[in-house]
PDB file of C-alpha atoms and ligand atoms in Angstrom:
ATOM      1  CA  MET A   1     -41.385   3.005 -38.520  1.00 78.00           C
ATOM      2  CA  HIS A   2     -38.334   2.199 -36.365  1.00 88.00           C
ATOM      3  CA  LYS A   3     -38.738  -1.321 -34.946  1.00 95.00           C
ATOM      4  CA  ILE A   4     -37.442  -2.467 -31.593  1.00 97.00           C
ATOM      5  CA  THR A   5     -36.992  -5.729 -29.690  1.00 98.00           C
ATOM      6  CA  ILE A   6     -39.113  -6.233 -26.579  1.00 98.00           C
ATOM      7  CA  ALA A   7     -38.037  -8.836 -23.995  1.00 98.00           C
ATOM      8  CA  ILE A   8     -40.552  -9.891 -21.339  1.00 98.00           C
ATOM      9  CA  ASP A   9     -39.215 -12.113 -18.589  1.00 98.00           C
ATOM     10  CA  GLY A  10     -40.576 -13.164 -15.251  1.00 96.00           C
ATOM     11  CA  TYR A  11     -41.916 -15.902 -13.023  1.00 95.00           C
ATOM     12  CA  SER A  12     -44.388 -18.468 -14.340  1.00 90.00           C
ATOM     13  CA  SER A  13     -48.033 -17.426 -14.609  1.00 89.00           C
ATOM     14  CA  THR A  14     -47.390 -13.704 -14.229  1.00 93.00           C
ATOM     15  CA  GLY A  15     -49.397 -13.044 -17.388  1.00 90.00           C
ATOM     16  CA  LYS A  16     -46.309 -12.497 -19.546  1.00 93.00           C
ATOM     17  CA  SER A  17     -47.783 -14.153 -22.594  1.00 92.00           C
ATOM     18  CA  THR A  18     -51.090 -12.263 -22.357  1.00 92.00           C
ATOM     19  CA  VAL A  19     -49.416  -8.880 -22.313  1.00 95.00           C
ATOM     20  CA  ALA A  20     -46.774  -9.911 -24.864  1.00 96.00           C
ATOM     21  CA  LYS A  21     -49.501 -11.026 -27.304  1.00 95.00           C
ATOM     22  CA  GLN A  22     -51.472  -7.802 -26.803  1.00 95.00           C
ATOM     23  CA  LEU A  23     -48.354  -5.724 -27.417  1.00 97.00           C
ATOM     24  CA  ALA A  24     -47.390  -7.686 -30.524  1.00 96.00           C
ATOM     25  CA  ASP A  25     -50.919  -7.320 -31.937  1.00 94.00           C
ATOM     26  CA  TRP A  26     -51.004  -3.598 -31.242  1.00 96.00           C
ATOM     27  CA  LEU A  27     -47.542  -2.931 -32.671  1.00 97.00           C
ATOM     28  CA  GLU A  28     -47.947  -5.489 -35.480  1.00 95.00           C
ATOM     29  CA  TYR A  29     -44.834  -7.269 -34.228  1.00 96.00           C
ATOM     30  CA  VAL A  30     -44.086 -10.980 -34.153  1.00 94.00           C
ATOM     31  CA  TYR A  31     -44.829 -12.658 -30.816  1.00 95.00           C
ATOM     32  CA  VAL A  32     -42.691 -15.585 -29.670  1.00 96.00           C
ATOM     33  CA  ASP A  33     -43.646 -17.678 -26.624  1.00 96.00           C
ATOM     34  CA  THR A  34     -40.329 -19.315 -25.710  1.00 98.00           C
ATOM     35  CA  GLY A  35     -41.924 -21.273 -22.846  1.00 96.00           C
ATOM     36  CA  ALA A  36     -43.906 -23.144 -25.511  1.00 97.00           C
ATOM     37  CA  MET A  37     -40.605 -24.265 -27.053  1.00 98.00           C
ATOM     38  CA  TYR A  38     -39.322 -25.708 -23.748  1.00 98.00           C
ATOM     39  CA  ARG A  39     -42.722 -27.305 -23.227  1.00 97.00           C
ATOM     40  CA  ALA A  40     -42.670 -28.899 -26.703  1.00 98.00           C
ATOM     41  CA  VAL A  41     -39.224 -30.411 -26.042  1.00 98.00           C
ATOM     42  CA  THR A  42     -40.610 -31.750 -22.745  1.00 98.00           C
ATOM     43  CA  LEU A  43     -43.614 -33.259 -24.519  1.00 98.00           C
ATOM     44  CA  PHE A  44     -41.238 -34.898 -27.003  1.00 98.00           C
ATOM     45  CA  ALA A  45     -39.278 -36.419 -24.104  1.00 98.00           C
ATOM     46  CA  MET A  46     -42.497 -37.686 -22.501  1.00 97.00           C
ATOM     47  CA  GLN A  47     -43.769 -39.213 -25.749  1.00 97.00           C
ATOM     48  CA  ASN A  48     -40.455 -40.966 -26.412  1.00 97.00           C
ATOM     49  CA  ASP A  49     -39.997 -42.621 -23.017  1.00 96.00           C
ATOM     50  CA  MET A  50     -37.266 -40.252 -21.907  1.00 97.00           C
ATOM     51  CA  ILE A  51     -38.998 -39.502 -18.621  1.00 94.00           C
ATOM     52  CA  ILE A  52     -39.188 -42.581 -16.472  1.00 88.00           C
ATOM     53  CA  GLU A  53     -40.082 -42.737 -12.775  1.00 85.00           C
ATOM     54  CA  GLU A  54     -40.169 -38.939 -12.688  1.00 86.00           C
ATOM     55  CA  LYS A  55     -36.601 -38.652 -13.974  1.00 92.00           C
ATOM     56  CA  VAL A  56     -35.528 -37.111 -17.248  1.00 95.00           C
ATOM     57  CA  ASN A  57     -33.080 -39.276 -19.208  1.00 97.00           C
ATOM     58  CA  THR A  58     -30.788 -36.365 -20.066  1.00 97.00           C
ATOM     59  CA  SER A  59     -28.318 -38.189 -22.305  1.00 97.00           C
ATOM     60  CA  LYS A  60     -31.101 -39.793 -24.367  1.00 97.00           C
ATOM     61  CA  LEU A  61     -32.797 -36.421 -24.800  1.00 98.00           C
ATOM     62  CA  ILE A  62     -29.551 -34.678 -25.792  1.00 98.00           C
ATOM     63  CA  ALA A  63     -28.869 -37.392 -28.389  1.00 98.00           C
ATOM     64  CA  ALA A  64     -32.368 -36.910 -29.819  1.00 98.00           C
ATOM     65  CA  LEU A  65     -32.203 -33.102 -30.050  1.00 98.00           C
ATOM     66  CA  PRO A  66     -31.349 -33.008 -33.786  1.00 98.00           C
ATOM     67  CA  ALA A  67     -34.604 -34.889 -34.419  1.00 97.00           C
ATOM     68  CA  ILE A  68     -36.699 -32.195 -32.732  1.00 98.00           C
ATOM     69  CA  GLN A  69     -38.071 -29.612 -35.101  1.00 98.00           C
ATOM     70  CA  LEU A  70     -40.089 -26.703 -33.719  1.00 98.00           C
ATOM     71  CA  GLU A  71     -42.073 -24.196 -35.695  1.00 97.00           C
ATOM     72  CA  PHE A  72     -44.703 -21.541 -34.990  1.00 96.00           C
ATOM     73  CA  LYS A  73     -47.562 -21.267 -37.477  1.00 95.00           C
ATOM     74  CA  LYS A  74     -50.483 -18.892 -37.448  1.00 90.00           C
ATOM     75  CA  ASN A  75     -53.865 -20.478 -36.803  1.00 89.00           C
ATOM     76  CA  THR A  76     -56.060 -18.791 -39.409  1.00 89.00           C
ATOM     77  CA  SER A  77     -59.228 -19.198 -37.319  1.00 89.00           C
ATOM     78  CA  ASN A  78     -57.968 -17.246 -34.279  1.00 84.00           C
ATOM     79  CA  GLY A  79     -54.905 -15.438 -35.677  1.00 81.00           C
ATOM     80  CA  LYS A  80     -52.642 -16.903 -32.976  1.00 85.00           C
ATOM     81  CA  ALA A  81     -49.221 -18.410 -33.573  1.00 90.00           C
ATOM     82  CA  GLU A  82     -49.290 -22.029 -32.425  1.00 96.00           C
ATOM     83  CA  ILE A  83     -46.398 -24.391 -31.881  1.00 97.00           C
ATOM     84  CA  PHE A  84     -45.738 -27.433 -34.048  1.00 98.00           C
ATOM     85  CA  LEU A  85     -43.496 -30.291 -32.929  1.00 98.00           C
ATOM     86  CA  ASN A  86     -42.158 -32.253 -35.894  1.00 98.00           C
ATOM     87  CA  GLY A  87     -45.060 -31.099 -38.019  1.00 97.00           C
ATOM     88  CA  LYS A  88     -47.823 -31.706 -35.464  1.00 98.00           C
ATOM     89  CA  ASN A  89     -49.760 -28.946 -33.712  1.00 97.00           C
ATOM     90  CA  VAL A  90     -49.111 -29.465 -29.974  1.00 98.00           C
ATOM     91  CA  GLU A  91     -50.327 -26.083 -28.708  1.00 96.00           C
ATOM     92  CA  LYS A  92     -52.973 -27.699 -26.465  1.00 94.00           C
ATOM     93  CA  ASP A  93     -50.955 -30.736 -25.345  1.00 96.00           C
ATOM     94  CA  ILE A  94     -48.077 -28.648 -23.985  1.00 97.00           C
ATOM     95  CA  ARG A  95     -50.333 -26.798 -21.505  1.00 92.00           C
ATOM     96  CA  HIS A  96     -51.218 -29.845 -19.385  1.00 89.00           C
ATOM     97  CA  LEU A  97     -50.074 -29.870 -15.763  1.00 85.00           C
ATOM     98  CA  HIS A  98     -48.145 -33.039 -16.562  1.00 90.00           C
ATOM     99  CA  VAL A  99     -45.910 -31.146 -18.988  1.00 94.00           C
ATOM    100  CA  SER A 100     -45.583 -28.296 -16.463  1.00 90.00           C
ATOM    101  CA  GLU A 101     -44.244 -30.790 -13.936  1.00 90.00           C
ATOM    102  CA  TYR A 102     -41.274 -31.738 -16.108  1.00 94.00           C
ATOM    103  CA  VAL A 103     -40.571 -28.617 -18.114  1.00 94.00           C
ATOM    104  CA  SER A 104     -38.339 -26.908 -15.542  1.00 92.00           C
ATOM    105  CA  PRO A 105     -35.932 -29.881 -15.208  1.00 93.00           C
ATOM    106  CA  VAL A 106     -35.788 -30.140 -19.016  1.00 96.00           C
ATOM    107  CA  ALA A 107     -35.038 -26.392 -19.198  1.00 95.00           C
ATOM    108  CA  THR A 108     -31.973 -26.873 -16.971  1.00 95.00           C
ATOM    109  CA  ILE A 109     -30.226 -28.921 -19.700  1.00 97.00           C
ATOM    110  CA  SER A 110     -27.638 -26.672 -21.363  1.00 98.00           C
ATOM    111  CA  GLU A 111     -27.780 -28.484 -24.716  1.00 98.00           C
ATOM    112  CA  VAL A 112     -31.557 -27.929 -24.859  1.00 98.00           C
ATOM    113  CA  ARG A 113     -31.104 -24.239 -24.026  1.00 98.00           C
ATOM    114  CA  ARG A 114     -28.385 -23.798 -26.637  1.00 98.00           C
ATOM    115  CA  LYS A 115     -30.582 -25.239 -29.381  1.00 98.00           C
ATOM    116  CA  LEU A 116     -33.620 -23.151 -28.451  1.00 98.00           C
ATOM    117  CA  VAL A 117     -31.707 -19.905 -27.821  1.00 98.00           C
ATOM    118  CA  GLU A 118     -30.109 -20.191 -31.267  1.00 98.00           C
ATOM    119  CA  GLN A 119     -33.532 -20.551 -32.882  1.00 98.00           C
ATOM    120  CA  GLN A 120     -34.914 -17.647 -30.791  1.00 98.00           C
ATOM    121  CA  LYS A 121     -32.082 -15.332 -31.826  1.00 98.00           C
ATOM    122  CA  LYS A 122     -32.806 -16.100 -35.482  1.00 97.00           C
ATOM    123  CA  MET A 123     -36.512 -15.375 -35.000  1.00 95.00           C
ATOM    124  CA  GLY A 124     -35.662 -11.938 -33.616  1.00 93.00           C
ATOM    125  CA  GLU A 125     -33.024 -10.985 -36.168  1.00 93.00           C
ATOM    126  CA  GLY A 126     -35.243  -8.537 -38.014  1.00 90.00           C
ATOM    127  CA  LYS A 127     -36.408  -6.791 -34.774  1.00 92.00           C
ATOM    128  CA  GLY A 128     -40.128  -6.048 -34.496  1.00 96.00           C
ATOM    129  CA  VAL A 129     -40.458  -8.906 -32.037  1.00 97.00           C
ATOM    130  CA  VAL A 130     -41.987  -9.375 -28.594  1.00 97.00           C
ATOM    131  CA  MET A 131     -40.507 -12.444 -26.937  1.00 98.00           C
ATOM    132  CA  ASP A 132     -41.404 -13.774 -23.502  1.00 97.00           C
ATOM    133  CA  GLY A 133     -39.559 -16.247 -21.311  1.00 97.00           C
ATOM    134  CA  ARG A 134     -37.018 -16.375 -18.510  1.00 96.00           C
ATOM    135  CA  ASP A 135     -33.726 -15.397 -20.152  1.00 97.00           C
ATOM    136  CA  ILE A 136     -34.762 -13.134 -23.000  1.00 98.00           C
ATOM    137  CA  GLY A 137     -33.375  -9.886 -21.567  1.00 98.00           C
ATOM    138  CA  THR A 138     -30.308 -11.553 -20.069  1.00 97.00           C
ATOM    139  CA  VAL A 139     -29.237 -14.113 -22.704  1.00 98.00           C
ATOM    140  CA  VAL A 140     -31.291 -14.114 -25.914  1.00 98.00           C
ATOM    141  CA  PHE A 141     -31.478 -10.343 -26.486  1.00 98.00           C
ATOM    142  CA  PRO A 142     -29.178  -8.586 -24.003  1.00 97.00           C
ATOM    143  CA  ASN A 143     -29.411  -5.484 -26.229  1.00 97.00           C
ATOM    144  CA  ALA A 144     -33.211  -5.364 -26.391  1.00 97.00           C
ATOM    145  CA  GLU A 145     -34.465  -1.771 -26.351  1.00 97.00           C
ATOM    146  CA  LEU A 146     -37.210  -2.612 -23.848  1.00 98.00           C
ATOM    147  CA  LYS A 147     -36.932  -5.216 -21.096  1.00 98.00           C
ATOM    148  CA  ILE A 148     -39.771  -5.962 -18.703  1.00 98.00           C
ATOM    149  CA  PHE A 149     -39.494  -8.208 -15.648  1.00 98.00           C
ATOM    150  CA  MET A 150     -42.855  -9.389 -14.327  1.00 97.00           C
ATOM    151  CA  THR A 151     -43.580 -10.602 -10.818  1.00 96.00           C
ATOM    152  CA  ALA A 152     -46.598 -11.413  -8.620  1.00 95.00           C
ATOM    153  CA  SER A 153     -47.079 -13.479  -5.471  1.00 94.00           C
ATOM    154  CA  ALA A 154     -46.951 -17.281  -5.890  1.00 95.00           C
ATOM    155  CA  GLU A 155     -50.526 -17.553  -4.535  1.00 95.00           C
ATOM    156  CA  GLN A 156     -51.896 -15.048  -7.056  1.00 93.00           C
ATOM    157  CA  ARG A 157     -50.121 -16.796  -9.892  1.00 94.00           C
ATOM    158  CA  ALA A 158     -51.303 -20.251  -8.809  1.00 95.00           C
ATOM    159  CA  GLN A 159     -54.884 -18.981  -8.581  1.00 94.00           C
ATOM    160  CA  ARG A 160     -54.699 -17.593 -12.133  1.00 91.00           C
ATOM    161  CA  ARG A 161     -53.232 -20.808 -13.538  1.00 92.00           C
ATOM    162  CA  TYR A 162     -55.774 -22.907 -11.580  1.00 95.00           C
ATOM    163  CA  ASN A 163     -58.664 -20.870 -13.047  1.00 94.00           C
ATOM    164  CA  GLU A 164     -57.248 -21.300 -16.570  1.00 90.00           C
ATOM    165  CA  LEU A 165     -56.919 -25.061 -16.152  1.00 91.00           C
ATOM    166  CA  LEU A 166     -60.450 -25.357 -14.729  1.00 94.00           C
ATOM    167  CA  GLU A 167     -61.807 -23.306 -17.619  1.00 94.00           C
ATOM    168  CA  ARG A 168     -60.175 -25.750 -20.008  1.00 89.00           C
ATOM    169  CA  GLY A 169     -61.900 -28.590 -18.205  1.00 92.00           C
ATOM    170  CA  ASP A 170     -58.785 -30.030 -16.520  1.00 90.00           C
ATOM    171  CA  ASP A 171     -59.377 -31.879 -13.257  1.00 91.00           C
ATOM    172  CA  VAL A 172     -56.818 -30.238 -10.929  1.00 93.00           C
ATOM    173  CA  MET A 173     -56.475 -29.123  -7.318  1.00 96.00           C
ATOM    174  CA  TYR A 174     -55.360 -25.627  -6.322  1.00 97.00           C
ATOM    175  CA  GLN A 175     -52.752 -27.019  -3.919  1.00 97.00           C
ATOM    176  CA  ASP A 176     -51.087 -29.036  -6.703  1.00 95.00           C
ATOM    177  CA  VAL A 177     -50.972 -26.000  -8.962  1.00 95.00           C
ATOM    178  CA  LEU A 178     -49.462 -23.873  -6.154  1.00 96.00           C
ATOM    179  CA  GLU A 179     -46.821 -26.511  -5.444  1.00 96.00           C
ATOM    180  CA  ASN A 180     -45.974 -26.688  -9.152  1.00 93.00           C
ATOM    181  CA  VAL A 181     -45.588 -22.887  -9.338  1.00 94.00           C
ATOM    182  CA  GLN A 182     -43.303 -22.868  -6.273  1.00 96.00           C
ATOM    183  CA  GLU A 183     -41.261 -25.788  -7.506  1.00 94.00           C
ATOM    184  CA  ARG A 184     -40.771 -24.180 -10.928  1.00 91.00           C
ATOM    185  CA  ASP A 185     -39.786 -20.844  -9.331  1.00 94.00           C
ATOM    186  CA  HIS A 186     -37.158 -22.683  -7.349  1.00 95.00           C
ATOM    187  CA  ILE A 187     -35.725 -24.623 -10.309  1.00 92.00           C
ATOM    188  CA  ASP A 188     -35.901 -21.647 -12.712  1.00 91.00           C
ATOM    189  CA  THR A 189     -34.072 -19.280 -10.337  1.00 95.00           C
ATOM    190  CA  THR A 190     -31.426 -21.691  -9.074  1.00 95.00           C
ATOM    191  CA  ARG A 191     -30.396 -23.571 -12.226  1.00 93.00           C
ATOM    192  CA  LYS A 192     -26.770 -23.089 -13.316  1.00 95.00           C
ATOM    193  CA  ASP A 193     -27.397 -22.199 -16.956  1.00 96.00           C
ATOM    194  CA  SER A 194     -29.250 -18.908 -17.537  1.00 96.00           C
ATOM    195  CA  PRO A 195     -31.214 -18.759 -14.275  1.00 95.00           C
ATOM    196  CA  LEU A 196     -34.251 -16.498 -14.130  1.00 95.00           C
ATOM    197  CA  ARG A 197     -32.903 -13.064 -13.162  1.00 96.00           C
ATOM    198  CA  LYS A 198     -34.010  -9.521 -13.680  1.00 97.00           C
ATOM    199  CA  ALA A 199     -31.640  -7.921 -16.186  1.00 98.00           C
ATOM    200  CA  LYS A 200     -30.001  -4.788 -14.745  1.00 97.00           C
ATOM    201  CA  ASP A 201     -31.767  -2.550 -17.242  1.00 98.00           C
ATOM    202  CA  ALA A 202     -35.177  -4.285 -17.019  1.00 98.00           C
ATOM    203  CA  ILE A 203     -38.227  -2.503 -15.647  1.00 98.00           C
ATOM    204  CA  GLU A 204     -39.914  -4.524 -12.930  1.00 97.00           C
ATOM    205  CA  ILE A 205     -43.694  -4.724 -12.892  1.00 95.00           C
ATOM    206  CA  ASP A 206     -45.427  -6.396  -9.951  1.00 93.00           C
ATOM    207  CA  ASN A 207     -48.945  -7.082 -11.157  1.00 90.00           C
ATOM    208  CA  SER A 208     -50.328  -8.667  -7.968  1.00 87.00           C
ATOM    209  CA  GLU A 209     -52.667  -5.722  -7.562  1.00 84.00           C
ATOM    210  CA  MET A 210     -52.764  -4.461 -11.133  1.00 85.00           C
ATOM    211  CA  ASN A 211     -55.460  -5.169 -13.665  1.00 86.00           C
ATOM    212  CA  MET A 212     -54.465  -6.466 -17.111  1.00 87.00           C
ATOM    213  CA  GLU A 213     -55.728  -3.342 -18.850  1.00 92.00           C
ATOM    214  CA  ASP A 214     -53.555  -0.959 -16.779  1.00 92.00           C
ATOM    215  CA  GLN A 215     -50.588  -3.230 -17.161  1.00 93.00           C
ATOM    216  CA  PHE A 216     -50.937  -3.314 -20.936  1.00 96.00           C
ATOM    217  CA  HIS A 217     -51.154   0.470 -21.197  1.00 96.00           C
ATOM    218  CA  THR A 218     -48.140   0.960 -18.926  1.00 95.00           C
ATOM    219  CA  ILE A 219     -45.991  -1.371 -21.034  1.00 97.00           C
ATOM    220  CA  LEU A 220     -47.345  -0.039 -24.335  1.00 98.00           C
ATOM    221  CA  GLN A 221     -46.341   3.489 -23.294  1.00 97.00           C
ATOM    222  CA  LEU A 222     -42.835   2.272 -22.451  1.00 97.00           C
ATOM    223  CA  ALA A 223     -42.622   0.664 -25.891  1.00 97.00           C
ATOM    224  CA  LYS A 224     -43.916   3.762 -27.694  1.00 97.00           C
ATOM    225  CA  ASP A 225     -41.325   5.926 -25.920  1.00 96.00           C
ATOM    226  CA  ARG A 226     -38.537   3.658 -27.112  1.00 96.00           C
ATOM    227  CA  ILE A 227     -39.857   3.387 -30.653  1.00 96.00           C
ATOM    228  CA  ALA A 228     -40.024   7.186 -30.833  1.00 94.00           C
ATOM    229  CA  GLY A 229     -36.493   7.393 -29.414  1.00 90.00           C
ATOM    230  CA  ARG A 230     -37.685   9.334 -26.351  1.00 85.00           C
ATOM    231  CA  VAL A 231     -35.734   7.054 -24.023  1.00 82.00           C
TER     232      VAL A 231
HETATM  233  O1   DC B 301     -43.535 -19.634 -19.608  1.00 73.22           O
HETATM  234  P1   DC B 301     -43.860 -21.099 -19.308  1.00 73.22           P
HETATM  235  O2   DC B 301     -44.455 -21.320 -17.958  1.00 73.22           O
HETATM  236  O3   DC B 301     -44.668 -21.719 -20.391  1.00 73.22           O
HETATM  237  O4   DC B 301     -42.425 -21.806 -19.308  1.00 73.22           O
HETATM  238  C1   DC B 301     -42.276 -23.164 -19.063  1.00 73.22           C
HETATM  239  C2   DC B 301     -40.921 -23.465 -18.446  1.00 73.22           C
HETATM  240  O5   DC B 301     -39.903 -23.296 -19.423  1.00 73.22           O
HETATM  241  C3   DC B 301     -40.514 -22.629 -17.258  1.00 73.22           C
HETATM  242  O6   DC B 301     -40.762 -23.307 -16.049  1.00 73.22           O
HETATM  243  C4   DC B 301     -39.038 -22.404 -17.439  1.00 73.22           C
HETATM  244  C5   DC B 301     -38.747 -22.724 -18.853  1.00 73.22           C
HETATM  245  N1   DC B 301     -38.332 -21.580 -19.667  1.00 73.22           N
HETATM  246  C6   DC B 301     -37.012 -21.244 -19.657  1.00 73.22           C
HETATM  247  O7   DC B 301     -36.221 -21.840 -18.932  1.00 73.22           O
HETATM  248  N2   DC B 301     -36.560 -20.248 -20.468  1.00 73.22           N
HETATM  249  C7   DC B 301     -37.400 -19.574 -21.252  1.00 73.22           C
HETATM  250  N3   DC B 301     -36.933 -18.603 -22.047  1.00 73.22           N
HETATM  251  C8   DC B 301     -38.783 -19.892 -21.256  1.00 73.22           C
HETATM  252  C9   DC B 301     -39.217 -20.900 -20.419  1.00 73.22           C
END
C-alpha cells in the first residue's frame, strides 16, 4: 500500500508521542521520537560535565558531537523502540525532570540540531514513518503528506506530566513541573534555529478537552484519507 510521512509537532506534554505510537502501530509504520534524541544529547552533556552551574558548555558539547552515537532499538518485551546512547539503553534516564530542565537550551544549539535533523531525515527516507517533535513539519519533512500540530493549555499539560512522573515514582511538585513546561514553551518558540511553529499546511488539534481515543481516531482518519489519496 502507498506509504506516507506523518509529522506530529506541538508543545511539550501534549500527548504527541502517545498518539504517534498508536498511529505507527496501527499503520505498521516506524515511529521516531525526536525529543528522545535531544534528551539523549542532553544526558550525554550532563554525564560529561558539560553542564556546570546550570549553564551548558556549548563549545565543549559541539566538539564532542562526533562522539555521540544515537540509535533506536526495539525492546522485545514490550515492542517499543527505545533509545541507545553510545550503546547504552537510556530510555528511562532521559525522562527525568533534571534532563527536562536542560533539554531546551541544548536544543537551541544549531550544530546539535543539524546532526539530529540529518539522522532524522535518513530515518524517514523510505516513508512509512510517524515522527514527532517540534520542527518535523517545518524543517525535517516539509513535504510530509500529513502534518499535525498539537496544543493544550500549559496547566493541562503540566498535570499530565506530573501524573506520569508520580506514577514512575519520581518525587516532584506540580508547581515545578508547570514552571518547566512554561519555560520550555518559551525557549522552544523563541529560539533562533527552527523555533516551534505550526507549519502553514498543518492541522491544529487542541486536545485540552479531547479524550485520547477520540484524538487517535480523528488523526487516523486524516492519515487514511491521505494514504488513499482522497486529500
Ligand atoms: O518532546 P520532548 O518533550 O521529549 O522534547 C524535549 C525537548 O527537545 C523539547 O523541549 C524541545 C526539544 N525538541 C526540539 O527542539 N526539536 C524536536 N524535533 C524535538 C524536541
